[in-house]
Coordinates of C-alpha atoms in Angstrom, one line a residue:
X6 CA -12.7 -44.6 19.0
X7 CA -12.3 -45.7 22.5
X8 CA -9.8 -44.6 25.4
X9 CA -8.1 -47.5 25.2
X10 CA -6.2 -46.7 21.6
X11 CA -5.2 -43.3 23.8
X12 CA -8.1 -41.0 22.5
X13 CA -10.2 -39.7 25.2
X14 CA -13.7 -38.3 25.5
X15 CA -14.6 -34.6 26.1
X16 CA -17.2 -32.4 26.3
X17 CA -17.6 -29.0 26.2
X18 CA -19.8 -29.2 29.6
X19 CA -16.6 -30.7 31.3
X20 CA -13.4 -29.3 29.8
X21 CA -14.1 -25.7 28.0
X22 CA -15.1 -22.0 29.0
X23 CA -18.3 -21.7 27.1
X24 CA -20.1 -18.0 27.3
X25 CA -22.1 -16.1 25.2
X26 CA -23.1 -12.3 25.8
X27 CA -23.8 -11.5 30.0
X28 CA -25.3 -8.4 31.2
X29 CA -25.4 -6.2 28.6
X30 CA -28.8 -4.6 27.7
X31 CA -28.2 -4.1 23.9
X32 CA -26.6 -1.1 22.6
X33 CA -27.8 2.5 21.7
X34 CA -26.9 3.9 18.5
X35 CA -24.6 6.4 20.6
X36 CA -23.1 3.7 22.2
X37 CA -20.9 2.8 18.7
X38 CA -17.7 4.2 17.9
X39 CA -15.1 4.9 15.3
X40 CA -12.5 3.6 17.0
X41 CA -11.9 1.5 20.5
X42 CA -12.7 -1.7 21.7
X43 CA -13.2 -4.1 18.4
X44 CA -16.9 -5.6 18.8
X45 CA -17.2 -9.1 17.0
X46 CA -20.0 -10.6 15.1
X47 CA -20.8 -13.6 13.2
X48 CA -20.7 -11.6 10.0
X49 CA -16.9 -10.9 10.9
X50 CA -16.2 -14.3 10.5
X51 CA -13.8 -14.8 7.0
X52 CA -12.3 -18.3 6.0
X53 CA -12.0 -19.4 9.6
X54 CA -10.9 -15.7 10.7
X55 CA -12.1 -12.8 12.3
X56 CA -11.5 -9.6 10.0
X57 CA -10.5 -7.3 12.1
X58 CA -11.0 -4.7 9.5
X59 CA -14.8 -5.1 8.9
X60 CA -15.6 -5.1 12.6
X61 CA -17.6 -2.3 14.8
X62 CA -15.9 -0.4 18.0
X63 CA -17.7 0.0 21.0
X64 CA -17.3 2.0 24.2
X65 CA -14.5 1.8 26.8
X66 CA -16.9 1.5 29.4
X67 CA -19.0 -1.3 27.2
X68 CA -16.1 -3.4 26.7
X69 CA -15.2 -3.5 30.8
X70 CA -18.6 -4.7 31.6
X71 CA -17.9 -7.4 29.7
X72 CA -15.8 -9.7 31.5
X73 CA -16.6 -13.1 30.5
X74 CA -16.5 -12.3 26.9
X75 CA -13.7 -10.5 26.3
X76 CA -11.4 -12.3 24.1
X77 CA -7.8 -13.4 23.5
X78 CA -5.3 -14.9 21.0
X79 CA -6.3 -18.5 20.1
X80 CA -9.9 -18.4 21.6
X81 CA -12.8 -19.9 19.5
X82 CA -16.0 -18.8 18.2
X83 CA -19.8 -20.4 17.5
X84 CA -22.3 -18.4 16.0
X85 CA -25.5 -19.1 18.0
X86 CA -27.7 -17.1 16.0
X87 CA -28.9 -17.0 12.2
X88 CA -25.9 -19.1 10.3
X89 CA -25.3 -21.4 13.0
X90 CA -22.3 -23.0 13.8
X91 CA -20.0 -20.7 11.5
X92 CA -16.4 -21.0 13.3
X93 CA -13.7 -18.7 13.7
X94 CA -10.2 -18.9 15.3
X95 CA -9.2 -15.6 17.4
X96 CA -5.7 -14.9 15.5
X97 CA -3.6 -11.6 15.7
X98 CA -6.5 -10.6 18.6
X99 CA -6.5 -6.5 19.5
X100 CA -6.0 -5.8 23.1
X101 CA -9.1 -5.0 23.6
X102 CA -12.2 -7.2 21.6
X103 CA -15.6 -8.6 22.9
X104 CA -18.5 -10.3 21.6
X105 CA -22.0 -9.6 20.5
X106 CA -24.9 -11.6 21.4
X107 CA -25.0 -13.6 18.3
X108 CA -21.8 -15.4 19.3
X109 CA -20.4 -17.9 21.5
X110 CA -16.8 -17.7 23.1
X111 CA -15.1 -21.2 23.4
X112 CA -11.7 -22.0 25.0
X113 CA -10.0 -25.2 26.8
X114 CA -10.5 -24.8 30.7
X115 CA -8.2 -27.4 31.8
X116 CA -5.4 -27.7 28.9
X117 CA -6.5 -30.9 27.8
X118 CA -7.0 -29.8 24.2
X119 CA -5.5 -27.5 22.0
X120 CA -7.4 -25.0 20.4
X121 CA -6.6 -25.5 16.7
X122 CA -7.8 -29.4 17.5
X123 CA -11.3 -28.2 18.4
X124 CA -11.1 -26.0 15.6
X125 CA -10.8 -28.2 13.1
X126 CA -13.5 -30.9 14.8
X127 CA -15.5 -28.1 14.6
X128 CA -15.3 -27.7 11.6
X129 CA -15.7 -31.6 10.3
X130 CA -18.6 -33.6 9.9
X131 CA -19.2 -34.6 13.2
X132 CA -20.4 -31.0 15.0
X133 CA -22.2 -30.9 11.5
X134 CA -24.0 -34.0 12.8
X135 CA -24.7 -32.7 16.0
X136 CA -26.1 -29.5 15.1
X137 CA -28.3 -31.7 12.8
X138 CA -29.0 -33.7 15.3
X139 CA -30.0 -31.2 17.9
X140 CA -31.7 -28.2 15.7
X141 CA -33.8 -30.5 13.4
X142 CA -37.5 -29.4 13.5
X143 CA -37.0 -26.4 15.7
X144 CA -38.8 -23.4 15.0
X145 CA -36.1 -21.1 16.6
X146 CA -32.9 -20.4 14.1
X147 CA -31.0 -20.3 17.8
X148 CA -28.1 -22.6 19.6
X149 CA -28.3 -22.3 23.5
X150 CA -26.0 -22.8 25.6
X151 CA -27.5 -25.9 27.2
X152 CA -27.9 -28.0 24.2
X153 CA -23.7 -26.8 22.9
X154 CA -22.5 -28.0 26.0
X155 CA -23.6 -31.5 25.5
X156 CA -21.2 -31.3 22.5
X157 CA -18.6 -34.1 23.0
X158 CA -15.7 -35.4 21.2
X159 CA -12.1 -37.7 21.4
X160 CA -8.9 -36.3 21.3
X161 CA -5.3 -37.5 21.6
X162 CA -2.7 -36.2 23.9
X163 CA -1.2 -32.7 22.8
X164 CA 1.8 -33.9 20.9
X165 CA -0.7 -36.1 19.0
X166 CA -3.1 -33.1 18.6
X167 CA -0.3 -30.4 17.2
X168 CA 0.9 -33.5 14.6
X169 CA -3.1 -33.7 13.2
X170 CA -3.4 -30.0 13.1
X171 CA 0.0 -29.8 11.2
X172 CA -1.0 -32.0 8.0
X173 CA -5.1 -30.0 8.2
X174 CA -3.0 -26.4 8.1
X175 CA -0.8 -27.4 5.4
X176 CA -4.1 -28.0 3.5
X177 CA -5.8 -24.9 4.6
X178 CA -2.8 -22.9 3.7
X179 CA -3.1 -24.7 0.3
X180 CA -6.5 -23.5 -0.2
X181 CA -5.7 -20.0 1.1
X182 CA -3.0 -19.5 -1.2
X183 CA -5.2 -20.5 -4.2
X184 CA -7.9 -18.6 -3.3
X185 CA -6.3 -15.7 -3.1
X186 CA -5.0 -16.3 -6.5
X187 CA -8.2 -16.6 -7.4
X188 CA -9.1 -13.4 -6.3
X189 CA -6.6 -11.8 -8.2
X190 CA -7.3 -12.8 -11.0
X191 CA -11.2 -12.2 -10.7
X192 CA -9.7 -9.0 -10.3
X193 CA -7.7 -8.9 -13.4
X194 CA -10.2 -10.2 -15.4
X195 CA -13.2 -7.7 -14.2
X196 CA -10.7 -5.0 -15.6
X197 CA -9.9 -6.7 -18.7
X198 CA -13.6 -7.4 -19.0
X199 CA -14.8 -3.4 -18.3
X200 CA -12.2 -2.5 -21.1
X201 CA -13.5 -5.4 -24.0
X202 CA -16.8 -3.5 -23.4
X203 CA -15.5 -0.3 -24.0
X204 CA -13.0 -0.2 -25.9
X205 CA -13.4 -3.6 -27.9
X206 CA -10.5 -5.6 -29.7
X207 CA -9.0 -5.3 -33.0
X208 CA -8.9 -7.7 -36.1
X209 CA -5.5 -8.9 -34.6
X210 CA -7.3 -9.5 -31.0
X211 CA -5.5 -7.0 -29.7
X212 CA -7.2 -4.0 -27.6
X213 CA -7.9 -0.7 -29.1
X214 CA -6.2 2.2 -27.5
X215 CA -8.3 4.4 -24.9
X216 CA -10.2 7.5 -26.2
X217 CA -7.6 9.7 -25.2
X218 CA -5.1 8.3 -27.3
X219 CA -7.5 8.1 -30.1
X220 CA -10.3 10.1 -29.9
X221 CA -11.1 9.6 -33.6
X222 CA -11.9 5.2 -33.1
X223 CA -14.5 6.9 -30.6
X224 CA -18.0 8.3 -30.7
X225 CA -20.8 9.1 -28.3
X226 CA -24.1 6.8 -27.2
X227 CA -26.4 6.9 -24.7
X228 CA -23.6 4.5 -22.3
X229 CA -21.0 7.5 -23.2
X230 CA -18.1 6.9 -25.6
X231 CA -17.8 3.6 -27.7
X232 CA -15.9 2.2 -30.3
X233 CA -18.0 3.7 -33.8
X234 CA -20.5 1.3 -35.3
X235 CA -21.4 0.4 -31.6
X236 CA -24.4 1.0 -30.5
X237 CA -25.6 1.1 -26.7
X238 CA -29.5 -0.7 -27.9
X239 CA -32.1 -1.6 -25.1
X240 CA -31.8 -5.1 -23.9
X241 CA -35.6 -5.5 -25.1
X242 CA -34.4 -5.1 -28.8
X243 CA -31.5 -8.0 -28.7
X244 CA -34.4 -10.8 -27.8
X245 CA -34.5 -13.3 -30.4
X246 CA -38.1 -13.4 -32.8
X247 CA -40.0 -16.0 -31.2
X248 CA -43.3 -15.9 -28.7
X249 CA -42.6 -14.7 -25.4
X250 CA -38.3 -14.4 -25.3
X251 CA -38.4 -13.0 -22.0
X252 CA -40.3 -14.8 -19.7
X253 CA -40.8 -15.9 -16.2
X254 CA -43.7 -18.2 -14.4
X255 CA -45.7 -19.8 -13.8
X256 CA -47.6 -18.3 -11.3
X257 CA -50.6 -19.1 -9.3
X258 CA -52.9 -22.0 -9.8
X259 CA -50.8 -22.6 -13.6
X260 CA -48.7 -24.7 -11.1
X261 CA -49.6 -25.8 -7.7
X262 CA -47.3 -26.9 -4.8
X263 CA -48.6 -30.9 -5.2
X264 CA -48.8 -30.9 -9.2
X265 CA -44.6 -30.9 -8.8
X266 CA -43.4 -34.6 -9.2
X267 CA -40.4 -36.9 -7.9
X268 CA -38.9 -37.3 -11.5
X269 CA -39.6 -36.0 -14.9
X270 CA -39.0 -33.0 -16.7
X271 CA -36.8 -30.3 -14.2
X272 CA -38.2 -27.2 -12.9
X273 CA -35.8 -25.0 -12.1
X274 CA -35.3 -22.3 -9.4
X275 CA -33.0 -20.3 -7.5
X276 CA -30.3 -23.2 -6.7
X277 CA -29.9 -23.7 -10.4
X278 CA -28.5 -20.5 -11.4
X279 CA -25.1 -19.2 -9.8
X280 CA -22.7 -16.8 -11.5
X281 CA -21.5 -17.9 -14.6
X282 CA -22.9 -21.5 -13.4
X283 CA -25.3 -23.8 -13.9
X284 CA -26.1 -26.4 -11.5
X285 CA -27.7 -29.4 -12.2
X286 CA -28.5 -30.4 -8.8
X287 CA -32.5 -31.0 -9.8
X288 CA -35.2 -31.4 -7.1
X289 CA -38.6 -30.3 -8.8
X290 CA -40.4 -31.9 -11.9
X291 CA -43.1 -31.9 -13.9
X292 CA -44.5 -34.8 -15.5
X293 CA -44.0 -34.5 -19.6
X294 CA -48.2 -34.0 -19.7
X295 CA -47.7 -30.8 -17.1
X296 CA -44.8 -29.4 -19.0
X297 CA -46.8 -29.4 -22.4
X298 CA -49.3 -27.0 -20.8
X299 CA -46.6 -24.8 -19.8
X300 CA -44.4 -25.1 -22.5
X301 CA -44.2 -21.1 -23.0
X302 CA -42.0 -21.0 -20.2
X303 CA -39.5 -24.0 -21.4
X304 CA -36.1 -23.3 -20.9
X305 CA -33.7 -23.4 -24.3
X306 CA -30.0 -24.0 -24.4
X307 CA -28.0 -20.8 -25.0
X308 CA -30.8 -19.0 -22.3
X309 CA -29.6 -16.4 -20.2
X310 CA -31.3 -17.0 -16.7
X311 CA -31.1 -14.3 -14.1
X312 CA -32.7 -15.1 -10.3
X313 CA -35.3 -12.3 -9.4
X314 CA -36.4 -12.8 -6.2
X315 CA -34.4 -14.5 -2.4
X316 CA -31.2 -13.8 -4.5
X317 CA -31.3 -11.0 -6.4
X318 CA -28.9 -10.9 -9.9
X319 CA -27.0 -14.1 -10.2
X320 CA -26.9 -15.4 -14.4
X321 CA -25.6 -18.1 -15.9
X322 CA -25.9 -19.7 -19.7
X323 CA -28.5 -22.8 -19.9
X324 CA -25.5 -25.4 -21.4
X325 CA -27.0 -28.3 -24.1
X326 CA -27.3 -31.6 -23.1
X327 CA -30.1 -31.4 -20.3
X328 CA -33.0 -31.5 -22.6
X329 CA -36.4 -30.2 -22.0
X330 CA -36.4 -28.2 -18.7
X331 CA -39.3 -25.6 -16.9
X332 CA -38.1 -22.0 -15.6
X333 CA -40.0 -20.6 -12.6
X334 CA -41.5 -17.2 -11.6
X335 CA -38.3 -17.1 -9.4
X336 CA -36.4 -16.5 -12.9
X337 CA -36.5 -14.4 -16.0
X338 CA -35.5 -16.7 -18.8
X339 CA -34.4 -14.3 -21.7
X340 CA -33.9 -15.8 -25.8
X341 CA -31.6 -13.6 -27.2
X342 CA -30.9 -13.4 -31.1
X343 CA -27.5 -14.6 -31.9
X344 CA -27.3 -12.6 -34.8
X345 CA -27.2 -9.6 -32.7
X346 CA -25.3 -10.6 -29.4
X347 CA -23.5 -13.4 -27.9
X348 CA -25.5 -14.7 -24.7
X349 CA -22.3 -15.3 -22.8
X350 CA -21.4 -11.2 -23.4
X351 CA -25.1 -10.2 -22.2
X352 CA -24.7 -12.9 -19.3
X353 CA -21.2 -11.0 -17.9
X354 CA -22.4 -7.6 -17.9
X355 CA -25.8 -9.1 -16.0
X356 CA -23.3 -10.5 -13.4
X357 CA -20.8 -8.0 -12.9
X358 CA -20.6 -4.8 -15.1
X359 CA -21.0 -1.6 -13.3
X360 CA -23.1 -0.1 -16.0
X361 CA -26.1 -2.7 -15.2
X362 CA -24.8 -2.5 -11.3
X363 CA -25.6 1.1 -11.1
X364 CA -28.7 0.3 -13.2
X365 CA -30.5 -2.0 -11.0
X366 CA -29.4 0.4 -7.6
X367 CA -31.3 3.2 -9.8
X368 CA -34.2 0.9 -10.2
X369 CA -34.5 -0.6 -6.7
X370 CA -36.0 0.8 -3.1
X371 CA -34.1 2.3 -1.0
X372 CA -30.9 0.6 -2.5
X373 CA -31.6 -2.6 -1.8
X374 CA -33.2 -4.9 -4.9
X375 CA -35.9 -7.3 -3.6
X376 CA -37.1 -8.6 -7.4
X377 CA -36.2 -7.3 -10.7
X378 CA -39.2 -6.2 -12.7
X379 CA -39.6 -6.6 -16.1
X380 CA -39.1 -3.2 -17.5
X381 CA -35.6 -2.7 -15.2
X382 CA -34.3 -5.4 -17.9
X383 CA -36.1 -4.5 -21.1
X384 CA -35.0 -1.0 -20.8
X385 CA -31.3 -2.0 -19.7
X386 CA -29.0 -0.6 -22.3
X387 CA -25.6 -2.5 -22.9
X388 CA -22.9 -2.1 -25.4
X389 CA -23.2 -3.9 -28.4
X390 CA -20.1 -4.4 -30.4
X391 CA -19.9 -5.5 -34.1
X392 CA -20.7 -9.0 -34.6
X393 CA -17.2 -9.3 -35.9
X394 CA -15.7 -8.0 -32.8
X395 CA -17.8 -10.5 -30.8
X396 CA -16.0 -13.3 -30.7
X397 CA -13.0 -12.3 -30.6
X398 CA -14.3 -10.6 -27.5
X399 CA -15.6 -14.4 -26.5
X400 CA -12.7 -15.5 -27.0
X401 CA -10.8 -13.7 -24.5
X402 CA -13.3 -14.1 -22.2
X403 CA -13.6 -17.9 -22.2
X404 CA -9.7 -18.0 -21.9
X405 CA -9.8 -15.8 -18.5
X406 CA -12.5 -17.9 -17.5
X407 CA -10.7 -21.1 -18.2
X408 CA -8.1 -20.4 -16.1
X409 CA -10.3 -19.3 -12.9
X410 CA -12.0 -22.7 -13.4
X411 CA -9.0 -24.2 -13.3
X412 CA -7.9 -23.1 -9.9
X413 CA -11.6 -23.0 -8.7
X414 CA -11.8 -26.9 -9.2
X415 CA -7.8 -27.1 -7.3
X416 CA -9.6 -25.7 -3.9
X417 CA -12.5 -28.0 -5.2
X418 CA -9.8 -30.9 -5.2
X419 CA -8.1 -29.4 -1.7
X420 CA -11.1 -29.3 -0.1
X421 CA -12.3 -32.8 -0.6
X422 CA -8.9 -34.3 0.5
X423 CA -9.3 -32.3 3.4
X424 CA -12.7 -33.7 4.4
X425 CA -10.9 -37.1 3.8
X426 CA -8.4 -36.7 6.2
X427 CA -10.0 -34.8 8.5
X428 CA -12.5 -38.2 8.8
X429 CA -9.4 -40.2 9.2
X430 CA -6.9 -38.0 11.7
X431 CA -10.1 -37.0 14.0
X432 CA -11.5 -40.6 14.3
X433 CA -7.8 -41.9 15.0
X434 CA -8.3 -44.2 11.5
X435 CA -4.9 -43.4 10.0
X436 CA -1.4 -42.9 11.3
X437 CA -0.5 -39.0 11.5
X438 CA 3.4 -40.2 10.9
X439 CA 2.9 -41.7 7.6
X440 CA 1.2 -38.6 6.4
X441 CA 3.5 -36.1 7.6
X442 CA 6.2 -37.7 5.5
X443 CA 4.5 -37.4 2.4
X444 CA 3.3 -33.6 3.1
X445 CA 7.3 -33.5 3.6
X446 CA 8.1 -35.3 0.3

């Protein structure tokens, strides 16, 4: 882009308000409050937002020795420190809201560009770039000052600028919308979920009535009350028959750091296993000859893998189709037998049923779960309906789940047209006119 097709160049240095936190000496316990001035941090930040709701209050006296950082409608902000380079734009701002020392405060000094512009450049590839760029091989998780001023970009005149931000909101309200659907229906199906575990379905597929409307379908286990001829069995008892069902490894000199290889069979670990997902993004391997010494901790289709350690809890079903793979001692890998229990049912109570929520917090220190030991899942107990009611109970669930994927893979779809164009409108590549009349259309 050059100034000559009536873009021109800008820095931060040259054309913004640039501040992080001045003169304050870090704040006392006391020096919090229940209500006042709003105190902003990076873990505020939601979708591009600051939520209000979730932020601390500080002191009147606090917040007026705060000049420079005091904010107002419209202004930007950088995280400096930790997650850098999380954005949010100041909307529906208090009266009275200031930053902590984590953040930057950003906003045009000489009216040259408009906020939501800088927003969304901020947001695009090319401050990814330059935080690459400029933080690659430091040993300090930090952004100063000195190195975010040398942050430069092109712009259009403002007209230009409110037409580019018009057709990247319509696509962020896109995404907004759906992901609040999303979230609905998470929330619809988590109840719907709770009550197939304890009330179960019928032959028709159709939900029993709660125990007080039938006390007699109803009898007591160690979970409480269930559905009669369910049981509430230790997770231990569902493994399947086979040498070492639950497992996780190896560990220590089975598998050292420069025996992993650039191809072969994958070794999984923490990015593999999501909620509900399995990634196939491999990285590690093991040649075939390494993987037939530790073939006890080979990872079989139908697995339920749960991450123990960095990210405590997440599960997902190993799908077919990705042939012989390695679990790590990041993992427990867990064989159930299918004549017992559906690994999809175990899976969803592992990810989000309160009765193995409240579980773990009993298990862990001081409520927070570093790793998940062994015993905290053998001696899990879950309800186990009858294998007739089980898939019927699978069924349901997959058809929930379908649906979420659906709209999951829409913001998916949204997000990646969003990258496209925001390539194309910041870098001046394709007319903003042509695209406003389709958005129209």
């Amino acid at each position: 882009m050059s100034e000559s097709q009536g873009w021109k160049r800008y820095t931060i240095k040259e054309n913004a308000y640039l501040r992080g936190r001045i003169g304050w000496q870090g704040l006392r316990a006391d020096e919090f409050c229940l209500e006042g001035p709003y105190l902003v941090t990076g873990t505020d930040f939601d979708r591009g937002r600051v939520n209000w709701t979730n932020c601390y209050h500080v002191s009147e006296a606090r917040f007026c020795e705060a000049v420079p950082i005091q904010l107002r409608e419209g202004d930007l902000l950088v995280t400096k420190d930790g997650t850098i380079g999380k954005i949010a734009h100041v909307q529906d701002c208090p009266d009275q809201a200031v930053l902590n020392s984590g953040v930057f405060l950003l906003r045009c000094a000489d009216g040259s560009f408009q906020h939501r512009f800088l927003y969304h450049v901020l947001t695009s590839h090319h401050f990814d770039e330059f935080l690459r760029q400029n933080l690659a091989g430091s040993t300090i998780n930090h952004l100063y000052q000195y190195v975010f001023e040398n942050f430069a970009f092109f712009a259009p005149d403002n007209a230009h600028q409110e037409r580019i931000c018009r057709i990247l909101d319509l696509i962020d309200t896109q995404i907004e919308m759906t992901d609040a659907l999303i979230a609905k229906q998470e929330r619809v199906r988590a109840g719907l979920m709770q009550d197939l575990f304890m009330r179960g379905v019928d032959e028709h597929g159709q939900l029993r009535p709660p125990h007080e409307e039938a006390p007699h379908l109803y009898h007591q286990t160690e979970l409480g009350l269930l559905p009669k001829g369910w049981e509430a069995p230790k997770l231990e008892s569902l493994l399947a028959p086979i040498p070492t069902p639950m497992r996780s490894g190896p560990f220590g000199s089975a598998l050292l750091k420069h025996e992993l290889a650039t191809s072969g069979i994958p070794f999984l670990g923490i990015d593999n296993i999501h909620v509900e997902h399995f990634k196939s993004n491999f990285i590690r391997f093991v040649t075939p000859v390494k993987f037939a010494e530790l073939s006890r901790y080979r990872v079989l289709p139908d697995d339920v893998v749960i991450t123990i350690m960095g990210t405590v809890g997440r599960c997902c079903v190993i799908p077919d189709g990705f042939g012989e793979m390695l679990s790590s001692k990041h993992l427990w890998t867990m064989t159930f037998d299918q004549s017992k229990v559906l690994p999809e049912l175990v899976c969803w109570q592992l990810n989000h049923a309160p009765w193995v929520l409240s579980w773990f917090r009993a298990r862990s220190q001081g409520g927070i779960m570093d790793a998940i030991q062994s015993s905290t899942l053998k001696e899990l107990r879950l309800p186990l309906p009858l294998m007739t009611e089980q898939p019927r109970i699978l069924k349901i669930y997959r058809e929930a789940t379908y649906h979420l994927q659906m709209m999951r893979d829409e913001v998916s779809k949204l997000a990646l047209q969003k990258s496209g164009l925001m390539q194309d409108l910041l870098t001046g590549k394709v007319s903003v006119a042509s695209l406003l009349e389709r958005a129209a259309a």
